[in-house]
Amino acid sequence: MSTRTVLESKSKTVVIGFDEPFCVIGERINPTGRKKLAAELELGDFSTVERDALEQVACGAMVLDVNSGAVFSNKMAEDPRYADNNFVEPPLMRELCARVQAVVDVPLCIDSSVPGALEAGLAVCEGRPLVNSVTGEEERLEKVLPLIAKYKVPVVAISNDDTGISDDPDVRFAVAKKIVERAADFGIPAHDIVVDPLVMPVGAKDTAGLQVFALVKRLREELGVNTTCGASNISFGLPNRHGINAAFLPMAIAAGMTSAIMNPIRKAEMEAIRAANFLMNHDANGGDWIRFSRVVEAVDGGQSFAEASAAAAASGGRGGRSGGRAGRARARG
């Protein structure tokens, strides 16, 4: 079985799949925990969003997560409606998607806990975005799955339900299985479900890494679904987080994980992913690794990773197997 989840922008196609390069979903367009970004968005300033979009794609993001979870503190004080995410997020999501699509041409991942914001993003997205997310909670299933069926798009399925997040990986697998089965009731195929098995911090739970590797293997072999995760969760609260993330990602890839929502402007993590793609035979003749090595040389010469990546992208040196006509041919083949 070779599951393929097809995402599209206006003119590019990205395939998340067992036989594809690991899909990097850039996480930075997210005002949650970024007070400066939230304050800018409240003032209608999208310059950081646009810069983050360009930088992430230059560094190797194949898809961009767009999260509308902003808190507009000043407006809230003037107008109580701004205390309601159902009021704030739909128009913000529309504007965020439009701004990002204006500066980069990669598929988007529409990220919100507000169903109205998901639909607002779906209405303006060009191509075939990924929706983030549905859970096993009954209310969420009933609100999100009809949207997925209506727009015929793929969705991230997070392995928690009305009882919360279980420490037991068997329970998290059962939740994922339930979501896949419920999605089928709406006519949504398993290849359009990308399961997030929930990565726990290894600093809090010694077996967190082992659990997720085992879960990913089961999800691939028993449910035939693609997988994703918030990669940096594994290192939460620990020193030298990028070292842990850079070890975790190739191990997750070897276990069968096919994508991650992560920060692509970190050299350690991106180097580990590109090496893993080569070792997993998802980088024909090492072409992408060789192109990336030129970025590493520029970094060694004193450039920042983002600067070196942007320069390589501008010169056409980033490359990759997904995108454009070749990508669409693979998606339909």
PDB file of C-alpha atoms in Angstrom, residues 46-237:
ATOM      1  CA  PHE A  46       0.994  41.662   7.719  1.00  0.00           C
ATOM      2  CA  SER A  47       4.668  42.406   7.023  1.00  0.00           C
ATOM      3  CA  THR A  48       5.968  39.734   9.436  1.00  0.00           C
ATOM      4  CA  VAL A  49       3.536  37.179   7.989  1.00  0.00           C
ATOM      5  CA  GLU A  50       4.779  37.904   4.474  1.00  0.00           C
ATOM      6  CA  ARG A  51       8.434  37.782   5.552  1.00  0.00           C
ATOM      7  CA  ASP A  52       7.884  34.515   7.443  1.00  0.00           C
ATOM      8  CA  ALA A  53       6.159  32.999   4.407  1.00  0.00           C
ATOM      9  CA  LEU A  54       9.031  33.879   2.073  1.00  0.00           C
ATOM     10  CA  GLU A  55      11.715  32.800   4.533  1.00  0.00           C
ATOM     11  CA  GLN A  56      10.130  29.445   5.342  1.00  0.00           C
ATOM     12  CA  VAL A  57       9.677  28.517   1.689  1.00  0.00           C
ATOM     13  CA  ALA A  58      13.259  29.538   0.903  1.00  0.00           C
ATOM     14  CA  CYS A  59      14.475  27.301   3.733  1.00  0.00           C
ATOM     15  CA  GLY A  60      12.596  24.280   2.419  1.00  0.00           C
ATOM     16  CA  ALA A  61       8.988  24.412   3.639  1.00  0.00           C
ATOM     17  CA  MET A  62       6.798  22.644   1.083  1.00  0.00           C
ATOM     18  CA  VAL A  63       3.518  23.660   2.756  1.00  0.00           C
ATOM     19  CA  LEU A  64       2.757  26.607   5.070  1.00  0.00           C
ATOM     20  CA  ASP A  65       0.557  26.305   8.137  1.00  0.00           C
ATOM     21  CA  VAL A  66      -1.600  29.427   8.561  1.00  0.00           C
ATOM     22  CA  ASN A  67      -3.016  29.819  12.073  1.00  0.00           C
ATOM     23  CA  SER A  68      -5.550  32.552  12.905  1.00  0.00           C
ATOM     24  CA  GLY A  69      -5.587  32.119  16.710  1.00  0.00           C
ATOM     25  CA  ALA A  70      -4.850  35.757  17.559  1.00  0.00           C
ATOM     26  CA  VAL A  71      -5.963  37.627  20.671  1.00  0.00           C
ATOM     27  CA  PHE A  72      -6.731  41.285  19.926  1.00  0.00           C
ATOM     28  CA  SER A  73      -6.417  42.730  23.425  1.00  0.00           C
ATOM     29  CA  ASN A  74      -6.909  46.404  22.566  1.00  0.00           C
ATOM     30  CA  LYS A  75      -9.914  45.822  20.331  1.00  0.00           C
ATOM     31  CA  MET A  76     -11.363  43.512  22.977  1.00  0.00           C
ATOM     32  CA  ALA A  77     -11.329  46.378  25.465  1.00  0.00           C
ATOM     33  CA  GLU A  78     -13.272  48.551  23.014  1.00  0.00           C
ATOM     34  CA  ASP A  79     -15.652  45.948  21.608  1.00  0.00           C
ATOM     35  CA  PRO A  80     -16.627  42.780  23.542  1.00  0.00           C
ATOM     36  CA  ARG A  81     -17.184  40.884  20.287  1.00  0.00           C
ATOM     37  CA  TYR A  82     -13.393  40.639  19.945  1.00  0.00           C
ATOM     38  CA  ALA A  83     -13.328  38.322  22.966  1.00  0.00           C
ATOM     39  CA  ASP A  84     -15.015  35.699  20.756  1.00  0.00           C
ATOM     40  CA  ASN A  85     -12.734  33.703  18.448  1.00  0.00           C
ATOM     41  CA  ASN A  86     -15.739  32.978  16.251  1.00  0.00           C
ATOM     42  CA  PHE A  87     -15.852  36.720  15.519  1.00  0.00           C
ATOM     43  CA  VAL A  88     -12.100  37.363  15.230  1.00  0.00           C
ATOM     44  CA  GLU A  89     -10.771  34.385  13.327  1.00  0.00           C
ATOM     45  CA  PRO A  90     -12.852  34.002  10.115  1.00  0.00           C
ATOM     46  CA  PRO A  91     -11.984  37.444   8.652  1.00  0.00           C
ATOM     47  CA  LEU A  92      -8.400  37.153   9.889  1.00  0.00           C
ATOM     48  CA  MET A  93      -7.991  33.729   8.275  1.00  0.00           C
ATOM     49  CA  ARG A  94      -9.294  35.058   4.958  1.00  0.00           C
ATOM     50  CA  GLU A  95      -6.784  37.901   5.031  1.00  0.00           C
ATOM     51  CA  LEU A  96      -3.884  35.694   6.163  1.00  0.00           C
ATOM     52  CA  CYS A  97      -4.471  33.181   3.361  1.00  0.00           C
ATOM     53  CA  ALA A  98      -4.775  35.949   0.771  1.00  0.00           C
ATOM     54  CA  ARG A  99      -1.563  37.641   1.958  1.00  0.00           C
ATOM     55  CA  VAL A 100       0.443  34.411   2.014  1.00  0.00           C
ATOM     56  CA  GLN A 101      -0.793  33.306  -1.410  1.00  0.00           C
ATOM     57  CA  ALA A 102       0.212  36.701  -2.800  1.00  0.00           C
ATOM     58  CA  VAL A 103       3.898  36.184  -1.917  1.00  0.00           C
ATOM     59  CA  VAL A 104       4.501  32.411  -2.197  1.00  0.00           C
ATOM     60  CA  ASP A 105       3.082  29.620  -4.317  1.00  0.00           C
ATOM     61  CA  VAL A 106       2.955  26.582  -2.042  1.00  0.00           C
ATOM     62  CA  PRO A 107      -0.079  24.731  -0.657  1.00  0.00           C
ATOM     63  CA  LEU A 108      -1.489  26.000   2.638  1.00  0.00           C
ATOM     64  CA  CYS A 109      -2.487  24.224   5.821  1.00  0.00           C
ATOM     65  CA  ILE A 110      -5.502  26.074   7.268  1.00  0.00           C
ATOM     66  CA  ASP A 111      -5.130  25.899  11.039  1.00  0.00           C
ATOM     67  CA  SER A 112      -7.851  26.894  13.513  1.00  0.00           C
ATOM     68  CA  SER A 113     -10.021  25.517  16.287  1.00  0.00           C
ATOM     69  CA  VAL A 114     -12.903  27.628  14.891  1.00  0.00           C
ATOM     70  CA  PRO A 115     -14.902  25.848  12.155  1.00  0.00           C
ATOM     71  CA  GLY A 116     -15.957  29.208  10.721  1.00  0.00           C
ATOM     72  CA  ALA A 117     -12.294  30.157  10.271  1.00  0.00           C
ATOM     73  CA  LEU A 118     -11.575  26.847   8.531  1.00  0.00           C
ATOM     74  CA  GLU A 119     -14.421  27.510   6.089  1.00  0.00           C
ATOM     75  CA  ALA A 120     -13.266  31.099   5.564  1.00  0.00           C
ATOM     76  CA  GLY A 121      -9.816  29.808   4.634  1.00  0.00           C
ATOM     77  CA  LEU A 122     -11.229  27.105   2.389  1.00  0.00           C
ATOM     78  CA  ALA A 123     -13.294  29.694   0.541  1.00  0.00           C
ATOM     79  CA  VAL A 124     -10.263  31.774  -0.455  1.00  0.00           C
ATOM     80  CA  CYS A 125      -7.544  29.122  -0.839  1.00  0.00           C
ATOM     81  CA  GLU A 126      -6.384  28.388  -4.344  1.00  0.00           C
ATOM     82  CA  GLY A 127      -5.835  24.720  -5.076  1.00  0.00           C
ATOM     83  CA  ARG A 128      -6.240  21.991  -2.475  1.00  0.00           C
ATOM     84  CA  PRO A 129      -5.178  22.958   1.061  1.00  0.00           C
ATOM     85  CA  LEU A 130      -4.756  20.748   4.108  1.00  0.00           C
ATOM     86  CA  VAL A 131      -7.127  21.476   7.014  1.00  0.00           C
ATOM     87  CA  ASN A 132      -5.779  21.458  10.562  1.00  0.00           C
ATOM     88  CA  SER A 133      -7.655  19.859  12.245  1.00  0.00           C
ATOM     89  CA  VAL A 134     -10.288  17.395  13.371  1.00  0.00           C
ATOM     90  CA  THR A 135     -10.120  15.428  16.632  1.00  0.00           C
ATOM     91  CA  GLY A 136     -12.053  12.461  17.951  1.00  0.00           C
ATOM     92  CA  GLU A 137     -14.314  14.774  19.970  1.00  0.00           C
ATOM     93  CA  GLU A 138     -17.921  14.286  18.891  1.00  0.00           C
ATOM     94  CA  GLU A 139     -18.682  17.994  18.460  1.00  0.00           C
ATOM     95  CA  ARG A 140     -15.546  18.499  16.394  1.00  0.00           C
ATOM     96  CA  LEU A 141     -16.270  15.486  14.186  1.00  0.00           C
ATOM     97  CA  GLU A 142     -19.783  16.730  13.460  1.00  0.00           C
ATOM     98  CA  LYS A 143     -18.627  20.250  12.599  1.00  0.00           C
ATOM     99  CA  VAL A 144     -15.405  19.626  10.681  1.00  0.00           C
ATOM    100  CA  LEU A 145     -15.987  16.435   8.678  1.00  0.00           C
ATOM    101  CA  PRO A 146     -18.898  17.937   6.670  1.00  0.00           C
ATOM    102  CA  LEU A 147     -16.566  20.800   5.674  1.00  0.00           C
ATOM    103  CA  ILE A 148     -13.902  18.337   4.550  1.00  0.00           C
ATOM    104  CA  ALA A 149     -16.462  16.438   2.498  1.00  0.00           C
ATOM    105  CA  LYS A 150     -17.915  19.639   1.002  1.00  0.00           C
ATOM    106  CA  TYR A 151     -14.560  21.013  -0.168  1.00  0.00           C
ATOM    107  CA  LYS A 152     -13.003  17.585  -0.902  1.00  0.00           C
ATOM    108  CA  VAL A 153      -9.750  18.412   0.904  1.00  0.00           C
ATOM    109  CA  PRO A 154      -7.455  16.438   3.223  1.00  0.00           C
ATOM    110  CA  VAL A 155      -7.481  16.913   6.994  1.00  0.00           C
ATOM    111  CA  VAL A 156      -5.127  16.465   9.939  1.00  0.00           C
ATOM    112  CA  ALA A 157      -6.689  14.069  12.470  1.00  0.00           C
ATOM    113  CA  ILE A 158      -5.416  14.561  16.015  1.00  0.00           C
ATOM    114  CA  SER A 159      -5.549  11.498  18.276  1.00  0.00           C
ATOM    115  CA  ASN A 160      -7.455  12.928  21.230  1.00  0.00           C
ATOM    116  CA  ASP A 161     -11.154  12.758  22.022  1.00  0.00           C
ATOM    117  CA  ASP A 162     -13.691  13.868  24.634  1.00  0.00           C
ATOM    118  CA  THR A 163     -11.625  12.167  27.344  1.00  0.00           C
ATOM    119  CA  GLY A 164      -8.540  14.260  26.456  1.00  0.00           C
ATOM    120  CA  ILE A 165      -5.074  13.038  25.466  1.00  0.00           C
ATOM    121  CA  SER A 166      -4.358   9.522  26.647  1.00  0.00           C
ATOM    122  CA  ASP A 167      -0.941   8.395  27.902  1.00  0.00           C
ATOM    123  CA  ASP A 168      -1.755   4.996  26.404  1.00  0.00           C
ATOM    124  CA  PRO A 169      -0.626   4.756  22.743  1.00  0.00           C
ATOM    125  CA  ASP A 170      -3.217   2.026  22.139  1.00  0.00           C
ATOM    126  CA  VAL A 171      -5.959   4.512  23.055  1.00  0.00           C
ATOM    127  CA  ARG A 172      -4.484   7.147  20.742  1.00  0.00           C
ATOM    128  CA  PHE A 173      -4.430   4.573  17.936  1.00  0.00           C
ATOM    129  CA  ALA A 174      -8.071   3.703  18.651  1.00  0.00           C
ATOM    130  CA  VAL A 175      -9.019   7.395  18.421  1.00  0.00           C
ATOM    131  CA  ALA A 176      -7.256   7.692  15.060  1.00  0.00           C
ATOM    132  CA  LYS A 177      -9.074   4.572  13.819  1.00  0.00           C
ATOM    133  CA  LYS A 178     -12.389   6.054  14.946  1.00  0.00           C
ATOM    134  CA  ILE A 179     -11.716   9.285  13.021  1.00  0.00           C
ATOM    135  CA  VAL A 180     -10.783   7.373   9.853  1.00  0.00           C
ATOM    136  CA  GLU A 181     -13.981   5.314  10.132  1.00  0.00           C
ATOM    137  CA  ARG A 182     -16.182   8.353  10.802  1.00  0.00           C
ATOM    138  CA  ALA A 183     -14.575  10.184   7.897  1.00  0.00           C
ATOM    139  CA  ALA A 184     -15.451   7.247   5.629  1.00  0.00           C
ATOM    140  CA  ASP A 185     -19.105   7.751   6.601  1.00  0.00           C
ATOM    141  CA  PHE A 186     -18.830  11.205   4.999  1.00  0.00           C
ATOM    142  CA  GLY A 187     -17.178   9.803   1.879  1.00  0.00           C
ATOM    143  CA  ILE A 188     -13.710  10.985   2.919  1.00  0.00           C
ATOM    144  CA  PRO A 189     -11.047   8.429   1.885  1.00  0.00           C
ATOM    145  CA  ALA A 190      -8.243   7.319   4.199  1.00  0.00           C
ATOM    146  CA  HIS A 191      -5.648   8.856   1.871  1.00  0.00           C
ATOM    147  CA  ASP A 192      -7.093  12.272   2.761  1.00  0.00           C
ATOM    148  CA  ILE A 193      -6.572  11.716   6.507  1.00  0.00           C
ATOM    149  CA  VAL A 194      -3.160  12.720   7.896  1.00  0.00           C
ATOM    150  CA  VAL A 195      -2.992  11.462  11.480  1.00  0.00           C
ATOM    151  CA  ASP A 196      -1.168  13.340  14.226  1.00  0.00           C
ATOM    152  CA  PRO A 197      -0.499  10.662  16.875  1.00  0.00           C
ATOM    153  CA  LEU A 198       0.475  13.400  19.371  1.00  0.00           C
ATOM    154  CA  VAL A 199       4.126  13.674  20.291  1.00  0.00           C
ATOM    155  CA  MET A 200       4.670  14.013  24.039  1.00  0.00           C
ATOM    156  CA  PRO A 201       7.728  15.758  25.533  1.00  0.00           C
ATOM    157  CA  VAL A 202      10.473  13.227  26.178  1.00  0.00           C
ATOM    158  CA  GLY A 203      11.571  15.340  29.144  1.00  0.00           C
ATOM    159  CA  ALA A 204       8.265  14.556  30.851  1.00  0.00           C
ATOM    160  CA  LYS A 205       7.854  10.972  29.621  1.00  0.00           C
ATOM    161  CA  ASP A 206      10.921   8.811  28.975  1.00  0.00           C
ATOM    162  CA  THR A 207       9.095   6.580  26.487  1.00  0.00           C
ATOM    163  CA  ALA A 208       7.577   9.436  24.440  1.00  0.00           C
ATOM    164  CA  GLY A 209       9.880   8.834  21.473  1.00  0.00           C
ATOM    165  CA  LEU A 210       9.419   5.078  21.474  1.00  0.00           C
ATOM    166  CA  GLN A 211       5.654   5.498  21.726  1.00  0.00           C
ATOM    167  CA  VAL A 212       5.374   7.754  18.713  1.00  0.00           C
ATOM    168  CA  PHE A 213       7.647   5.565  16.567  1.00  0.00           C
ATOM    169  CA  ALA A 214       5.517   2.517  17.379  1.00  0.00           C
ATOM    170  CA  LEU A 215       2.298   4.458  16.769  1.00  0.00           C
ATOM    171  CA  VAL A 216       3.446   5.756  13.396  1.00  0.00           C
ATOM    172  CA  LYS A 217       4.354   2.229  12.303  1.00  0.00           C
ATOM    173  CA  ARG A 218       0.886   0.951  13.318  1.00  0.00           C
ATOM    174  CA  LEU A 219      -0.912   3.855  11.655  1.00  0.00           C
ATOM    175  CA  ARG A 220       0.952   3.170   8.430  1.00  0.00           C
ATOM    176  CA  GLU A 221       0.602  -0.607   8.436  1.00  0.00           C
ATOM    177  CA  GLU A 222      -2.889  -1.036   9.916  1.00  0.00           C
ATOM    178  CA  LEU A 223      -4.754   2.097   8.773  1.00  0.00           C
ATOM    179  CA  GLY A 224      -2.688   2.978   5.698  1.00  0.00           C
ATOM    180  CA  VAL A 225      -2.641   6.680   6.549  1.00  0.00           C
ATOM    181  CA  ASN A 226      -0.040   9.392   6.309  1.00  0.00           C
ATOM    182  CA  THR A 227       1.144  11.009   9.518  1.00  0.00           C
ATOM    183  CA  THR A 228       2.307  14.345  10.874  1.00  0.00           C
ATOM    184  CA  CYS A 229       3.213  15.900  14.210  1.00  0.00           C
ATOM    185  CA  GLY A 230       4.256  19.057  15.963  1.00  0.00           C
ATOM    186  CA  ALA A 231       7.918  18.033  15.843  1.00  0.00           C
ATOM    187  CA  SER A 232       9.233  20.436  18.471  1.00  0.00           C
ATOM    188  CA  ASN A 233       6.901  18.989  21.130  1.00  0.00           C
ATOM    189  CA  ILE A 234       9.396  16.155  21.630  1.00  0.00           C
ATOM    190  CA  SER A 235      12.017  18.555  23.057  1.00  0.00           C
ATOM    191  CA  PHE A 236       9.731  20.863  25.028  1.00  0.00           C
ATOM    192  CA  GLY A 237      11.320  22.135  28.245  1.00  0.00           C
TER     193      GLY A 237
END
